[in-house]
Structures are given as structure tokens and as C-alpha cells.
């Protein structure tokens, strides 16, 4: 899988991507190619621009210059919903669910477009067994079957994070982007989420921003280190760990903090 | 047994189950029986008004409750539907087109939908303040048009028509209010059912999702803007149906039916009933129509009381009447509803006395200031007294202060009882 890096078919390519807010340049020319089926982690200190990079890729913000290609197709000028329809789905750093709707409804809504229901007003969702079954299968996967009929807003933090991942996965997108999936979690919760991520992203391309080095080294095929809007290193975990530039800029401090 | 249930779970669920159909069967029977129970002409007039308002309020809640869109100008879709129907009525009469009256509201619906299609194409791009302001602007614009485009809106006197224009439909000429009642009741059931079913479709579910979190919906493949647009158009259609029924019922439509005051009223009605549940606006429309017709006969200050009720609802019961009822599903499930009766009475009876006392004081002061010179006699709560003497005012004020004081003292006990009733076991009963 590791060899499917730049030579293999790229799921996502960033080419000279830049973003400025006013005079401040947050993303300063990012080039990155992520292969099909690769698990890629983006790490870096706070304020490095990791979430901004996610927002540029998924169409939440327009980029100032540069290109983003998903399976070879240019995403310039596309809205988030159009990018999503092309097979890219993301989660958010701050939990972003439908708080007043039930857990089941949250998952079912995230299935609708992918299953071809679009803007239909002639189907009854309750009379679509494929929707109900698929939503229940996802609830089973994310361990929320027992919470099925509760409003999503009353779930515990870890449960909401699991639901967030479930919603992100549900549409069956091939490229999954997770923004700090384990942020603010206890050790046991983190282990649970990591297992979950490994399970549900089987065979898919995964791009994640993560602070927890244990998670990163356990999960990622390759790692990119983003510092002040630039990628200073990309490579396999052991390469990145050994890279003196990375150690200097970031990793040393983070690894020390782990102990 | 388990095998068959599993199989049943995998196959398509039946279209109608008894429990699904029950509310609609009850509603049908209820609507059929109402004129038998209340056969007087004035009662039927009130019920017609009520039914039309229910359709309009349900249509409005497709925006406010289901889609999270606050419109300040939704009366224009009902009004335009009404105007179109009056014109069609007159046209049909002049040219002898064989168009039966019962299908007339469909024209109102189609034109309400057409207007919503045009306005929605730009107003639904954003929700929140932008949408609210555009709706206000469009509402004002069309209300202003009504005095400019006299041919369509008829200026200040409006447009009137005659619903008995055509051939009788199955022997019914729609001369009498009761005939119109059944026509309206039919459209009410049909519209309410269709609006309910709409909320169960993919687009209806996504309307909820976009209301809760438009950004997340965009990352699930849905354009929040188009989801809002489709809800808006559907809402315009049903508002237009309500307008058509209004035209049939009153045989006149004027600028008052589409101005901003009317738009404000439907917001008030929907909120009063509760935006969070499908049946909320129905309760709101019933309550409002009753207050409007019954209370306005009793007092000139009815609009003040209605305004106060609205403010209290917004501040203390944002779920409206429906929310208030649904707050009691848990106690009902635990079989603890009975434990609430005592504490409720202890708080609500003094509260009601306080409110009536306050209202009496207001009425006395109002009479004192506004009655004709020399007219100092007034009747309140079946007692006649001199509004210029001190005693009645003093009694009213004492009742108000005392009532509110007692209610306030009993309120913590009521809250405690409510919490206890919401815990499955334990809790002091």
C-alpha cells in the first residue's frame, strides 16, 4: 500500500495550493499527492494551517491559487455539495451533526443523496427498506444502536464523535477526510475511535489531521508535516520520525510531551 | 415466528398501518361531526375560518418549523391565490366555463406556487436574516402593488365574486355555509395529509437537516439552497390553496389578505401553536380563531391580550401549545400524570385569578378613560358596577397581586413535581 504513493493512481492531488486571509498567507504553496487506498496523516503544530487545508480541499473556502484534483478532476470553483457528490466526505474538528434530529435520522440523512434519493418528494423514507437497513448497519458499526432514537444533541462527546464519523462514512465516499477525530477524548475512547476508523475506512483513502502521535503512527501509511503553511516533510512514519527537520520543528517537542 | 418477523422487517413496510391512519380517521370523523354538534350559522362561519387558517398555518410551518425559514411576508402567497380564484370565479361566470367550484382552490395553489417559484429563486439562497428581510421586502412590495395594479387587486375595495356561478356539483349549489364547510373540510384533510407526507420524504427530511445545520447538509451532497427552495415552493402551493378557499368562503379578497399585518398574524398563530410538531400550527389556528372571534366580542382590548399571550409564549414556552402538551409524554409513560394535577391546580388557579384580576383592572381603566361622558356603568364578569368608583379597581388589583403572589409561591413545588414525574422510579410523589 505504501508503494501506491506518487506512482500509483492518485486519489487526491494538491498542486501549489495557497490561501491568504487579507495579507496573511496561511497556506503557502502545498504540493501533495495521496494515493488511492492510502491512509495519510497530516500533523503539525497549532496554527500550522491543517484545518484550513481541509477547508480548501473540501470547498468550504476558495483557494487563492493552486489546484486540487480528486481522482484527476479539478475541484476549482465547486461547492462542498458538488465535491461531496464526487466521492469526498469529511468530518469536522468541532462536532458538526444535526443536534435536534435523532441519531438514526442523522445517519439516514447522510445516506439520502448517495443512494439516489436526491430532492425526491415522491418517496417515503420510512418505506425505503434499503435506507433503514443501511442506516441501521452503520449504527451497528459505530456502536450507537442503543441510542438510535435519541436526539443527537444529548449524546456524550465521544458518542457524538462516533456519530460524526458515521455520518461522514455513510454516503460511501471513497476519499474520507477526518479532522482531529480523537480530539478531547480519553485513552479508552481514543482506542475505540481508532479501531472504528480502521474498520470503516477499510479499502478507502483516508486523510486525517491528528494531534495524538500514538494514533498517527498506529494508523497512517504516510505522514505529512505541515508547519506555517508549508509541508516540510512527507513520508512513511519511520522516515518522518527520523527526519531532523521535523524533529527540530515539531516532533521532538510532541514526542517529549507524550512521556 | 421469529423467522417471519425477520422477513417482514426486511420487506417493504405496509403503506398504511392502523396506527398511522388513526389520527386521520379521527380527524375525518371529527370534521364530519362538527357541524352536527354546532349547527348554528355563526359556528360554521368560525369553523370555516378556522379550517382555512389551519391550512395556511401548516403551510407556513413548512418554512418556519420544518425548514428554519422565518418569513415576514407569507400572506402574499395566500392572498395571490385568493385573488386568482376570485378572478377565475368571475371569468367562469362570464364565459360559462364548466369548471366545478370544488377544484377552484387548485388554481390558488398553482398560482401561489408560481409566485413562490419566482420569489424563492432568489430569496432562499440564504436562510436567517437575509431570507427574513427579503420576505419582508417582497411582502411590502406586493401589498403596495395592490393599490397600483387595480385591475388585479381591485384597489381598496378588493375583488368580489359569486361562488354559486356554475352548475350544481352533485346537486350542491354552495349557497349555504354548510356546503362550503364540507368543501373546505375536504381540502383541509387533503392538504394536511399531503403536507404531512411531504415531511416524510427525502426532501422533507433534508429540510429538517438544513434547518439544524445547513453547512453539514452541504457536506452530505445537498445544496442547502435548493432544499430550502423546494420547501418554499411547496409551502407557497398550500398557502395558495388556503387563499382559494378564503375566496370561496368570503367571496371577496382585498389587500388586507396579503398585507404585512396578515403575515405577522400567521407567524403569531404558528408560534403560539408550536413550530416543533406537525400538529402545533393546527392548535395555534384553532386557539387564535377562537380568541379572535369570541374574545373580540367581549372586549375591545382583545388584541392586547393576544399580544401578551404571544410574548409569554415566546419567553416561557418556546415550544408553543404543542410543546407544552408534548412535555407531558414522559409523565404519561411513567403513569405519573396524576401526581401533577394537585401541584398544577395550586399554581395555575391562583395564576388564572391573577390574570383575570389584571385584565379586570385594565378593562376598568380603559372604560374610565374611553367611555362616553356620563357613562360610568360597566359590566365585567357578569357584574355591573360604577367604573368611576374605587372599590372595583381595588378588588381587581388585590386579585391580581394576590393571585400572582400565590402562584409564585406554589411554582417551585410545581417544578419539583414535574421533575419527579419525569423520573421513571423514585422521586417524591
XYZ file of C-alpha atoms in Angstrom:
688
model
C 0.000 0.000 0.000
C 2.893 2.266 0.792
C 4.240 1.926 -2.701
C 0.951 3.302 -4.061
C 2.175 6.784 -3.376
C 3.027 9.074 -6.217
C 3.469 6.484 -8.952
C 0.094 4.773 -8.454
C -3.250 6.355 -9.172
C -3.584 9.444 -7.000
C -6.876 9.889 -5.181
C -6.108 13.445 -4.229
C -3.520 15.823 -5.582
C -2.658 19.283 -4.321
C -0.644 21.435 -6.654
C 0.858 24.712 -5.426
C -2.121 25.372 -3.178
C -2.143 28.779 -1.491
C -4.592 30.658 0.709
C -4.387 34.161 2.113
C -6.725 35.842 4.535
C -6.123 39.524 3.904
C -2.366 39.979 3.901
C -1.658 36.874 5.928
C -0.779 33.819 3.914
C -1.956 30.771 5.823
C -1.242 28.078 3.233
C 1.983 28.844 1.395
C 2.217 26.518 -1.543
C 1.317 22.952 -0.677
C 2.100 20.106 -3.086
C 0.882 16.702 -2.078
C -0.208 13.533 -3.777
C -2.167 10.919 -1.888
C -2.545 7.524 -3.467
C -5.713 5.503 -3.832
C -6.291 3.465 -0.675
C -3.615 5.251 1.304
C -4.019 6.328 4.926
C -2.399 9.701 5.168
C -1.979 11.792 8.303
C -1.290 15.499 8.344
C 0.406 16.656 11.507
C 1.843 19.958 12.625
C 1.805 22.449 15.469
C -1.267 24.537 16.292
C -1.882 27.256 13.750
C 0.050 25.461 11.024
C -2.996 25.608 8.764
C -4.126 21.983 8.904
C -7.837 22.730 9.204
C -7.543 25.484 6.596
C -6.013 22.947 4.232
C -9.000 20.677 4.833
C -11.366 23.562 4.178
C -9.641 24.374 0.897
C -9.773 20.791 -0.307
C -13.461 20.345 0.537
C -14.632 23.616 -0.988
C -15.505 25.332 2.267
C -13.128 28.184 1.365
C -11.944 29.118 -2.115
C -8.192 28.869 -2.547
C -6.162 31.920 -3.544
C -4.176 29.966 -6.121
C -3.197 26.419 -6.923
C -5.139 23.296 -7.792
C -6.919 20.478 -6.038
C -7.654 17.334 -8.028
C -9.874 14.494 -6.855
C -9.297 11.328 -8.908
C -7.785 13.558 -11.566
C -10.679 16.012 -11.692
C -10.092 19.672 -10.895
C -12.245 20.899 -7.984
C -11.791 24.612 -8.644
C -14.918 26.640 -8.009
C -17.029 23.702 -6.862
C -19.287 23.965 -3.827
C -18.981 21.493 -0.939
C -22.090 19.587 -2.024
C -20.697 19.131 -5.538
C -17.362 17.898 -4.212
C -19.180 15.532 -1.886
C -21.116 14.085 -4.809
C -17.778 13.299 -6.494
C -16.887 10.961 -3.653
C -15.178 13.002 -0.970
C -16.588 13.199 2.522
C -15.231 14.898 5.613
C -15.735 15.220 9.333
C -15.125 18.324 11.412
C -12.848 19.221 14.261
C -15.760 20.690 16.183
C -18.606 18.198 16.200
C -20.921 19.031 13.350
C -24.088 16.961 13.438
C -27.851 17.587 13.321
C -28.460 18.061 17.052
C -32.276 18.148 17.077
C -32.715 15.091 14.899
C -32.453 11.548 16.206
C -29.248 9.569 15.827
C -30.968 7.358 13.287
C -32.201 10.363 11.292
C -28.698 11.818 11.266
C -27.361 8.692 9.633
C -30.315 8.274 7.298
C -29.989 11.850 6.040
C -26.362 11.247 5.239
C -27.370 8.280 3.084
C -30.020 10.022 1.008
C -28.012 11.658 -1.739
C -25.577 8.802 -2.197
C -28.474 6.371 -2.562
C -30.008 8.431 -5.326
C -32.951 9.933 -3.458
C -31.804 13.471 -4.238
C -34.599 16.046 -3.890
C -37.343 13.443 -4.154
C -40.780 14.303 -2.829
C -42.392 11.123 -4.099
C -40.598 8.614 -1.884
C -41.448 7.962 1.726
C -38.247 7.493 3.689
C -39.983 5.080 6.042
C -40.991 2.952 3.076
C -37.450 2.595 1.770
C -36.098 -0.584 3.402
C -32.690 -0.077 1.796
C -32.309 3.203 3.708
C -33.431 1.767 7.016
C -31.188 -1.283 6.691
C -28.143 0.702 5.661
C -28.651 3.249 8.430
C -29.049 0.511 10.991
C -25.928 -1.246 9.740
C -23.975 1.964 10.212
C -25.402 2.470 13.704
C -24.242 -1.073 14.471
C -20.763 -0.262 13.180
C -20.420 2.903 15.225
C -21.948 1.212 18.283
C -24.890 3.574 18.601
C -27.739 1.145 18.012
C -28.981 1.631 21.556
C -29.038 5.397 21.101
C -30.988 5.111 17.851
C -33.998 7.252 18.799
C -32.359 9.886 20.990
C -31.788 13.408 19.713
C -28.154 13.526 18.615
C -27.575 16.631 20.732
C -27.922 14.701 24.008
C -25.259 12.084 23.245
C -21.963 12.088 25.137
C -18.999 13.766 23.490
C -17.380 10.502 22.413
C -20.681 9.240 21.040
C -21.146 12.426 19.056
C -17.654 11.995 17.622
C -18.541 8.439 16.632
C -21.737 9.698 15.037
C -19.733 12.337 13.210
C -17.600 9.589 11.699
C -20.705 7.543 10.910
C -22.257 10.477 9.057
C -19.028 11.037 7.183
C -18.821 7.393 6.170
C -22.457 6.746 5.409
C -22.560 8.037 1.862
C -19.897 5.520 0.851
C -17.418 8.154 -0.337
C -14.060 6.786 -1.403
C -11.986 9.605 -0.004
C -12.556 10.233 3.689
C -11.121 13.242 5.482
C -11.202 13.300 9.271
C -10.301 16.466 11.137
C -8.923 15.537 14.569
C -11.220 12.566 15.163
C -9.847 11.908 18.651
C -9.598 15.487 19.898
C -10.625 15.827 23.526
C -11.004 12.106 24.155
C -9.808 9.872 26.975
C -7.413 6.992 26.257
C -10.104 4.343 26.121
C -12.303 6.486 23.934
C -9.369 7.140 21.628
C -8.660 3.421 21.293
C -12.293 2.831 20.457
C -12.347 5.557 17.796
C -9.087 4.360 16.240
C -10.483 0.840 15.920
C -13.617 2.322 14.442
C -11.698 4.385 11.902
C -9.603 1.384 10.909
C -12.735 -0.713 10.469
C -14.832 1.736 8.482
C -12.103 3.073 6.195
C -11.016 -0.365 5.035
C -10.088 -0.092 1.362
C -10.676 3.659 1.237
C -8.431 6.642 1.027
C -8.130 8.309 4.411
C -6.698 11.728 5.095
C -6.667 12.832 8.683
C -5.457 15.692 10.783
C -4.461 14.410 14.199
C -2.538 15.593 17.219
C -2.264 12.297 19.041
C 1.031 10.778 17.835
C 0.010 7.347 19.048
C -2.976 7.468 16.707
C -0.929 8.857 13.838
C 1.843 6.279 13.982
C -0.596 3.466 14.555
C -2.898 4.314 11.680
C -1.057 6.171 8.926
C 0.748 4.701 5.934
C 2.351 8.066 5.281
C 2.607 11.302 7.197
C 2.962 14.895 6.060
C 4.242 17.528 8.437
C 2.721 20.955 7.936
C 4.498 23.931 9.540
C 3.453 27.516 8.877
C 1.513 26.629 5.789
C 4.220 24.534 4.175
C 4.830 20.804 4.092
C 8.337 20.276 5.376
C 8.339 16.512 5.093
C 6.270 13.669 3.685
C 6.996 10.020 4.066
C 6.493 6.784 5.934
C 6.166 7.141 9.713
C 9.704 5.968 10.476
C 11.150 8.297 7.822
C 9.279 11.258 9.202
C 10.243 10.373 12.737
C 13.914 10.247 11.739
C 13.823 13.470 9.718
C 15.975 16.071 11.546
C 13.946 18.990 10.152
C 10.763 17.514 11.576
C 12.359 16.788 14.901
C 13.548 20.314 15.107
C 10.296 21.941 14.073
C 7.761 19.844 15.792
C 8.044 16.220 16.540
C 10.676 16.328 19.255
C 8.574 18.540 21.416
C 5.451 16.498 20.759
C 7.179 13.211 21.490
C 8.581 14.580 24.715
C 5.146 15.757 25.735
C 3.895 12.208 25.268
C 6.088 10.970 28.122
C -42.413 -16.713 14.459
C -39.028 -15.035 14.659
C -38.351 -16.117 11.131
C -41.467 -14.485 9.756
C -40.966 -11.266 11.709
C -37.452 -11.040 10.368
C -38.702 -11.493 6.866
C -41.382 -8.887 7.416
C -38.788 -6.447 8.697
C -36.771 -6.793 5.527
C -39.648 -6.427 3.102
C -41.268 -3.093 2.409
C -43.464 -1.928 5.292
C -47.185 -1.654 4.509
C -48.371 1.630 3.023
C -50.924 2.245 5.738
C -50.991 0.816 9.200
C -53.884 1.348 11.543
C -51.772 3.363 13.981
C -50.603 5.631 11.152
C -54.071 6.122 9.783
C -55.733 6.620 13.163
C -55.182 10.387 13.558
C -56.529 10.935 10.048
C -59.579 8.765 10.604
C -60.290 10.607 13.849
C -59.829 13.951 12.097
C -62.206 12.933 9.301
C -64.906 11.824 11.723
C -64.353 14.940 13.814
C -64.670 17.255 10.816
C -67.773 15.423 9.629
C -69.453 15.666 13.028
C -68.589 19.249 13.968
C -71.459 20.890 12.046
C -73.851 18.381 13.594
C -72.720 19.346 17.087
C -72.544 23.078 16.306
C -75.156 23.651 13.620
C -75.570 27.409 14.037
C -74.503 29.614 11.162
C -72.067 31.602 13.262
C -70.378 28.423 14.487
C -69.958 27.208 10.927
C -68.544 30.573 9.910
C -65.971 30.301 12.690
C -65.127 26.731 11.713
C -64.650 27.704 8.068
C -62.308 30.477 9.116
C -60.514 28.054 11.405
C -60.006 25.421 8.726
C -58.629 27.952 6.249
C -56.265 29.288 8.898
C -55.107 25.766 9.728
C -54.093 25.110 6.127
C -52.266 28.432 5.972
C -50.539 27.875 9.319
C -49.435 24.371 8.331
C -48.072 25.752 5.069
C -46.264 28.473 6.986
C -44.757 25.921 9.340
C -43.235 24.083 6.379
C -40.943 27.090 6.344
C -40.644 28.087 9.993
C -40.745 24.776 11.819
C -39.595 22.296 9.191
C -37.191 24.420 7.197
C -35.983 27.016 9.677
C -37.026 29.943 7.470
C -38.613 32.925 9.185
C -40.874 34.668 6.696
C -42.440 38.045 7.337
C -44.385 38.082 4.107
C -46.046 34.751 3.619
C -49.550 36.193 3.349
C -48.819 37.245 -0.235
C -48.927 33.631 -1.435
C -52.283 33.070 0.211
C -53.520 36.474 -0.961
C -52.463 35.968 -4.567
C -54.045 32.515 -4.531
C -57.237 34.157 -3.299
C -57.218 36.913 -5.902
C -56.623 34.441 -8.718
C -59.528 32.329 -7.526
C -61.914 35.278 -7.401
C -60.876 36.221 -10.918
C -61.336 32.657 -12.104
C -64.766 32.635 -10.431
C -65.778 35.776 -12.287
C -64.302 34.596 -15.566
C -66.080 31.289 -15.337
C -69.356 33.083 -14.646
C -68.936 35.500 -17.557
C -67.926 32.904 -20.109
C -69.813 29.906 -18.818
C -66.771 27.645 -18.500
C -67.806 24.331 -16.945
C -65.423 24.472 -14.003
C -66.823 22.953 -10.817
C -66.265 25.033 -7.697
C -64.537 22.310 -5.624
C -61.486 22.281 -7.915
C -61.115 26.063 -7.786
C -58.612 26.103 -4.861
C -56.221 24.197 -7.103
C -55.820 27.376 -9.146
C -54.995 29.279 -5.993
C -52.417 26.648 -5.162
C -50.818 26.718 -8.590
C -50.530 30.497 -8.637
C -49.268 30.625 -5.059
C -46.697 28.065 -6.136
C -45.837 30.063 -9.251
C -45.172 33.185 -7.226
C -43.147 31.182 -4.695
C -41.145 29.756 -7.596
C -40.175 33.260 -8.698
C -39.546 34.769 -5.269
C -37.929 31.606 -3.898
C -35.420 31.539 -6.729
C -33.609 34.443 -5.081
C -34.898 34.567 -1.503
C -33.872 31.062 -0.449
C -30.185 31.468 -1.251
C -29.577 32.305 2.386
C -31.588 31.496 5.472
C -31.762 33.617 8.601
C -31.806 37.392 8.450
C -31.314 37.654 4.690
C -34.298 35.440 3.965
C -36.433 37.250 6.567
C -35.581 40.668 5.113
C -36.292 39.594 1.531
C -39.620 38.124 2.589
C -40.467 41.393 4.311
C -39.494 43.399 1.232
C -41.439 41.211 -1.170
C -44.438 41.281 1.158
C -44.394 45.070 1.254
C -43.834 45.232 -2.491
C -46.860 43.120 -3.359
C -49.025 44.830 -0.756
C -48.056 48.151 -2.368
C -48.898 46.732 -5.800
C -52.428 46.087 -4.653
C -53.265 49.775 -4.784
C -51.322 50.298 -8.015
C -52.459 47.334 -10.123
C -56.153 47.900 -9.566
C -57.245 45.581 -12.380
C -55.924 42.581 -10.496
C -56.142 43.613 -6.840
C -59.197 45.840 -7.106
C -57.725 48.718 -5.131
C -59.058 49.371 -1.684
C -62.366 47.589 -2.035
C -60.769 44.426 -3.381
C -62.336 41.964 -5.808
C -65.539 40.156 -5.132
C -67.128 37.201 -6.827
C -70.015 34.789 -6.656
C -69.311 31.212 -5.735
C -72.692 29.970 -6.942
C -71.673 30.782 -10.516
C -71.763 27.370 -12.061
C -73.849 24.276 -12.353
C -74.523 22.471 -9.110
C -71.987 19.765 -8.287
C -73.905 16.591 -7.434
C -76.848 18.798 -6.608
C -74.879 21.089 -4.283
C -75.042 24.744 -5.213
C -72.801 26.074 -2.448
C -75.435 28.591 -1.493
C -75.155 27.745 2.167
C -72.283 27.950 4.596
C -72.615 24.279 5.454
C -71.923 23.268 1.833
C -68.838 25.422 1.863
C -67.840 23.892 5.184
C -67.640 20.411 3.723
C -65.749 21.699 0.714
C -63.199 23.378 2.996
C -63.032 20.344 5.276
C -62.185 18.164 2.296
C -59.366 20.451 1.214
C -58.163 20.732 4.786
C -57.817 16.970 5.128
C -56.168 16.599 1.737
C -53.725 19.476 2.263
C -52.821 18.438 5.796
C -52.222 14.853 4.673
C -50.067 15.957 1.742
C -48.071 18.342 3.918
C -47.549 15.609 6.474
C -46.404 13.175 3.804
C -44.082 15.822 2.378
C -42.310 15.985 5.718
C -41.625 12.228 5.427
C -39.967 12.387 2.005
C -36.223 12.722 1.412
C -36.615 16.418 0.665
C -38.773 16.901 3.753
C -36.211 15.160 5.964
C -33.410 17.202 4.462
C -35.412 20.369 5.160
C -35.046 19.464 8.846
C -31.354 18.755 8.371
C -30.775 22.076 6.630
C -32.712 23.836 9.396
C -30.475 22.224 12.045
C -27.156 22.566 10.274
C -27.050 23.843 6.693
C -23.290 23.512 6.431
C -23.255 19.848 7.361
C -26.000 19.167 4.831
C -23.777 20.656 2.135
C -21.041 18.190 3.029
C -23.532 15.370 2.564
C -24.206 16.216 -1.052
C -27.200 18.502 -0.592
C -27.335 22.118 -1.621
C -28.956 23.875 1.328
C -30.273 26.487 -1.037
C -32.200 24.026 -3.232
C -33.555 22.189 -0.221
C -34.935 25.498 1.064
C -36.244 26.364 -2.388
C -38.302 23.190 -2.738
C -39.805 23.633 0.735
C -40.608 27.215 -0.099
C -42.378 26.321 -3.339
C -44.390 23.574 -1.646
C -45.351 25.988 1.099
C -46.451 28.561 -1.479
C -48.682 25.955 -3.081
C -50.566 25.164 0.120
C -50.784 28.822 1.110
C -52.401 29.408 -2.291
C -54.922 26.630 -1.614
C -55.830 28.378 1.634
C -56.265 31.597 -0.361
C -58.569 29.881 -2.834
C -60.715 28.555 -0.004
C -60.806 32.020 1.503
C -62.108 33.401 -1.799
C -64.815 30.737 -1.918
C -65.819 31.245 1.706
C -65.966 35.056 1.767
C -66.470 35.745 -1.954
C -64.222 38.768 -1.578
C -60.460 39.207 -1.369
C -58.839 42.518 -0.501
C -55.435 43.965 0.166
C -55.907 43.068 3.825
C -55.481 39.405 2.932
C -51.906 39.826 1.786
C -50.510 42.730 3.757
C -47.814 42.595 6.395
C -50.299 42.522 9.266
C -51.685 39.289 7.869
C -48.168 37.896 7.503
C -47.462 38.818 11.104
C -50.650 37.131 12.250
C -49.772 33.802 10.688
C -46.349 33.914 12.322
C -48.040 34.560 15.655
C -50.532 31.744 15.134
C -47.889 29.225 14.134
C -45.621 30.120 17.011
C -48.473 30.046 19.501
C -49.374 26.536 18.400
C -45.776 25.357 18.386
C -43.372 25.071 15.475
C -41.666 21.892 16.670
C -44.506 19.495 15.939
C -46.616 18.930 12.872
C -49.888 19.410 14.749
C -48.707 22.598 16.501
C -49.995 25.087 13.910
C -53.369 23.324 13.955
C -53.717 24.080 17.669
C -52.497 27.614 17.092
C -55.048 28.255 14.361
C -57.895 26.882 16.470
C -56.878 28.887 19.545
C -56.324 32.077 17.602
C -59.592 31.905 15.698
C -61.479 31.274 18.929
C -59.763 34.187 20.663
C -60.279 36.424 17.677
C -63.968 35.687 17.331
C -65.049 35.037 20.911
C -62.763 37.381 22.806
C -63.243 40.247 20.369
C -66.966 40.164 21.119
C -66.234 40.534 24.835
C -63.591 43.208 24.899
C -62.001 45.874 22.774
C -58.643 45.018 24.302
C -58.507 41.508 22.814
C -55.508 42.299 20.631
C -53.594 43.407 23.724
C -54.295 40.117 25.461
C -53.281 38.222 22.341
C -50.045 40.167 22.172
C -49.338 39.425 25.834
C -50.068 35.743 25.228
C -47.620 35.747 22.339
C -44.872 37.389 24.404
C -45.405 34.942 27.259
C -45.283 32.023 24.811
C -42.047 33.212 23.243
C -40.429 33.841 26.620
C -41.568 30.877 28.666
C -42.938 28.236 26.287
C -40.922 28.433 23.084
C -42.376 25.070 22.099
C -45.834 26.626 21.994
C -49.012 24.800 22.879
C -47.839 21.618 21.164
C -44.559 21.731 23.071
C -46.444 22.152 26.316
C -48.525 19.078 25.577
C -45.556 17.004 24.452
C -43.716 17.887 27.681
C -46.124 15.503 29.336
C -45.411 12.388 27.300
C -42.793 11.142 29.763
C -45.002 11.523 32.857
C -47.754 9.783 30.893
C -45.401 6.921 30.012
C -44.403 6.536 33.671
C -48.033 6.719 34.757
C -47.342 9.766 36.882
C -49.611 12.241 35.170
C -52.000 12.098 38.117
C -49.324 13.324 40.515
C -49.168 16.577 38.581
C -52.819 17.555 38.943
C -52.523 18.830 42.501
C -49.404 20.965 42.069
C -50.729 22.291 38.757
C -54.008 23.379 40.322
C -52.169 25.014 43.221
C -50.187 27.193 40.842
C -52.450 27.664 37.874
C -55.676 28.552 39.681
C -54.131 31.496 41.559
C -52.285 32.389 38.358
C -55.550 32.487 36.439
C -57.134 34.617 39.166
C -54.156 36.959 38.935
C -54.508 37.228 35.166
C -58.248 37.847 35.354
C -57.653 40.463 38.076
C -55.092 42.215 35.937
C -57.389 42.092 32.920
C -60.255 43.485 35.028
C -58.069 46.353 36.207
C -57.113 47.115 32.597
C -60.733 47.000 31.473
C -61.815 49.343 34.271
C -59.085 51.842 33.492
C -59.879 51.576 29.787
C -63.567 52.202 30.444
C -62.721 55.109 32.729
C -60.659 56.781 30.044
C -62.610 55.940 26.905
C -66.295 55.639 27.773
C -68.611 58.385 26.652
C -69.100 61.271 29.072
C -71.583 60.403 31.782
C -71.403 56.709 31.042
C -69.884 55.291 34.165
C -71.623 51.938 34.260
C -69.789 48.867 33.072
C -70.281 45.108 33.135
C -67.441 42.737 33.826
C -67.618 39.027 34.655
C -71.418 39.241 34.814
C -71.417 42.059 37.393
C -72.423 45.592 36.696
C -70.747 48.378 38.622
C -69.675 52.015 38.509
C -66.293 52.259 36.778
C -65.628 55.623 38.443
C -65.710 54.248 41.980
C -62.593 52.983 43.714
C -63.818 49.664 45.085
C -63.964 47.626 41.821
C -60.491 48.731 40.777
C -59.150 47.959 44.236
C -60.677 44.469 44.155
C -59.192 43.833 40.727
C -55.728 44.958 41.804
C -55.887 42.896 45.002
C -56.973 39.844 43.000
C -54.110 40.386 40.566
C -51.417 40.892 43.183
C -52.724 38.143 45.471
C -53.168 35.683 42.632
C -49.692 36.218 41.255
C -48.160 36.047 44.726
C -49.824 32.716 45.487
C -48.893 31.375 42.053
C -45.283 32.393 42.527
C -45.159 30.721 45.906
C -46.537 27.463 44.558
C -44.387 27.483 41.398
C -41.292 25.769 42.889
C -43.499 22.962 44.149
C -44.945 22.565 40.666
C -41.481 22.455 39.087
C -40.411 19.844 41.630
C -43.478 17.726 40.946
C -42.803 17.989 37.218
C -39.227 16.771 37.626
C -40.356 13.958 39.871
C -42.917 12.921 37.268
C -40.168 12.793 34.657
C -38.032 10.301 36.556
C -39.050 6.695 35.983
C -38.623 5.468 39.562
C -38.199 7.214 42.854
C -38.619 10.938 43.101
C -41.001 12.209 45.717
C -44.572 11.685 44.637
